[in-house]
Phi, psi and omega in degrees: 000132180275148178288139176295334180292337183268356181292137176263118185262000177273156176304143190219144175224150181212153173228139181246132180243141188295335182252025176287163184281339178227150173219150177222149174297146181303323180300323178294317181297314181294329177294323181273336184233075184295342179257036178295123183266332190207135175216132179228134174250121184259160181264352179214161178108174182212218189289339182241072186297330179296333179265316187278319184220063183299332179296319179291317179298315180298319178297316178300314181296320178296315181295319178298311181299320180293324182279344184231051185303328181293338178279334190248347184237000000 
């Protein structure tokens, strides 16, 4: 059971890359971040997506911004 003190109550987005240094089950992430707005699981890339897979990172940022216009505009 996660502590209520550790919950992040702000809007949250995440992307998972197969060669990242850490991974967590989605249920754990959702337990700590109940306001998760966007989650993407990628088939390539690692800990430095801006360097390794900039196309995927840019797509994620565009999709997040498009889906949450009230947060960004």
